[in-house]
Each structure stands twice: as structure tokens, then as C-alpha cells.
Short mmCIF file of C-alpha atoms in Angstrom, two decimals:
data_model
loop_
_atom_site.label_atom_id
_atom_site.label_comp_id
_atom_site.label_asym_id
_atom_site.label_seq_id
_atom_site.Cartn_x
_atom_site.Cartn_y
_atom_site.Cartn_z
CA MET A 1 116.91 119.25 40.87
CA ILE A 2 119.68 121.14 39.15
CA VAL A 3 119.28 124.12 38.75
CA ALA A 4 122.30 126.07 37.23
CA VAL A 5 125.90 124.44 35.87
CA VAL A 6 129.06 125.57 34.43
CA SER A 7 129.76 124.01 32.48
CA PRO A 8 133.47 124.06 30.73
CA ALA A 9 134.87 120.99 27.62
CA GLU A 10 137.14 119.43 29.64
CA PRO A 11 136.31 116.63 32.05
CA THR A 12 139.10 117.70 34.21
CA GLU A 13 137.69 120.85 34.28
CA ALA A 14 136.36 122.36 37.40
CA LEU A 15 132.41 122.76 37.37
CA VAL A 16 130.08 123.85 40.21
CA VAL A 17 126.56 122.80 40.06
CA LEU A 18 124.10 124.90 42.11
CA THR A 19 120.84 122.70 43.65
CA THR A 20 118.08 123.12 46.46
CA CYS A 21 117.44 121.62 49.33
CA PRO A 22 114.20 121.12 51.48
CA ASP A 23 115.82 122.26 54.65
CA GLU A 24 118.65 122.45 56.54
CA PRO A 25 119.29 118.51 57.39
CA VAL A 26 118.61 117.24 54.05
CA ALA A 27 121.54 119.36 53.08
CA ILE A 28 123.99 118.87 55.13
CA ARG A 29 123.20 114.50 54.71
CA ILE A 30 124.12 115.17 50.56
CA ALA A 31 126.86 117.90 51.18
CA ARG A 32 128.03 115.39 53.00
CA ASP A 33 127.62 112.33 50.99
CA LEU A 34 129.16 113.83 47.96
CA VAL A 35 132.02 114.83 49.57
CA GLU A 36 133.31 111.12 50.96
CA SER A 37 131.96 110.30 47.69
CA GLY A 38 134.18 111.55 45.72
CA LEU A 39 131.73 113.15 43.92
CA ALA A 40 131.99 116.82 45.07
CA ALA A 41 135.95 118.52 46.12
CA CYS A 42 133.96 121.39 48.38
CA VAL A 43 129.99 121.77 48.70
CA SER A 44 128.41 125.25 50.53
CA ARG A 45 125.12 124.89 51.99
CA VAL A 46 123.88 128.46 52.17
CA GLY A 47 120.35 129.33 53.54
CA PRO A 48 117.85 130.09 53.60
CA VAL A 49 117.15 131.19 50.45
CA HIS A 50 113.72 131.94 49.13
CA SER A 51 112.60 129.84 45.85
CA THR A 52 108.98 130.59 43.83
CA TYR A 53 107.74 127.66 41.53
CA ARG A 54 105.03 126.23 40.06
CA TRP A 55 104.42 122.83 41.48
CA GLN A 56 101.03 121.28 40.07
CA GLY A 57 99.25 124.04 38.20
CA ALA A 58 100.44 126.27 41.30
CA ILE A 59 102.51 129.00 42.87
CA GLN A 60 104.80 127.51 45.98
CA ASP A 61 106.76 130.60 47.76
CA GLU A 62 109.06 128.54 49.79
CA PRO A 63 112.75 127.97 51.74
CA GLU A 64 114.79 126.34 50.98
CA VAL A 65 118.62 125.49 51.12
CA LEU A 66 121.37 126.37 48.16
CA LEU A 67 124.30 124.04 47.99
CA VAL A 68 126.89 125.19 45.66
CA ILE A 69 128.60 121.72 44.76
CA LYS A 70 131.84 121.87 43.23
CA THR A 71 133.34 119.29 40.90
CA VAL A 72 135.26 118.43 38.27
CA ALA A 73 133.23 117.37 34.03
CA ALA A 74 134.05 113.89 34.18
CA ARG A 75 131.91 113.37 37.62
CA TYR A 76 129.18 115.16 36.26
CA ALA A 77 127.27 112.61 35.42
CA GLU A 78 127.40 110.32 38.38
CA LEU A 79 126.60 114.04 40.99
#
């Protein structure tokens, strides 16, 4: 789930994409996969953060790990 994107108009310009993961092992795996595949230049893990959201009709309050993904506009669709 992508939470926010700061997006320029040019495909070669930098993007910062924010998303959350359920736990540190998942966050580590996704971060490494994105950097190894070249879809991100860098991924910073921040956490734990505490997210409050609605899921299947109920309010949830769960710890998550925030990923700050640095990429370029041209790679966004693949990301």
C-alpha cells in the first residue's frame, strides 16, 4: 500500500514514496529487493510506527514499519 508520493513531472526526477510493512522482517526483505532490483536508490526503515486504520469494518491500531523509498519517476510504475 502506497501511503504518499511526492511526484515531479519529469521521469528522471526523484520521488519519495512512503509505505508501511507489518513488521521488520518484511520491511527488510522489501527494502533489499527494491535496492537490489534497481527500483530504488535507497530505502530507509523507520519504526516502529503505530498506525490506526479501518479494516473489514473495524478500527485497528497496530505497530508497523515505515519505508521511505527513494526512486525516480520513470521507475514508479514498476515500484
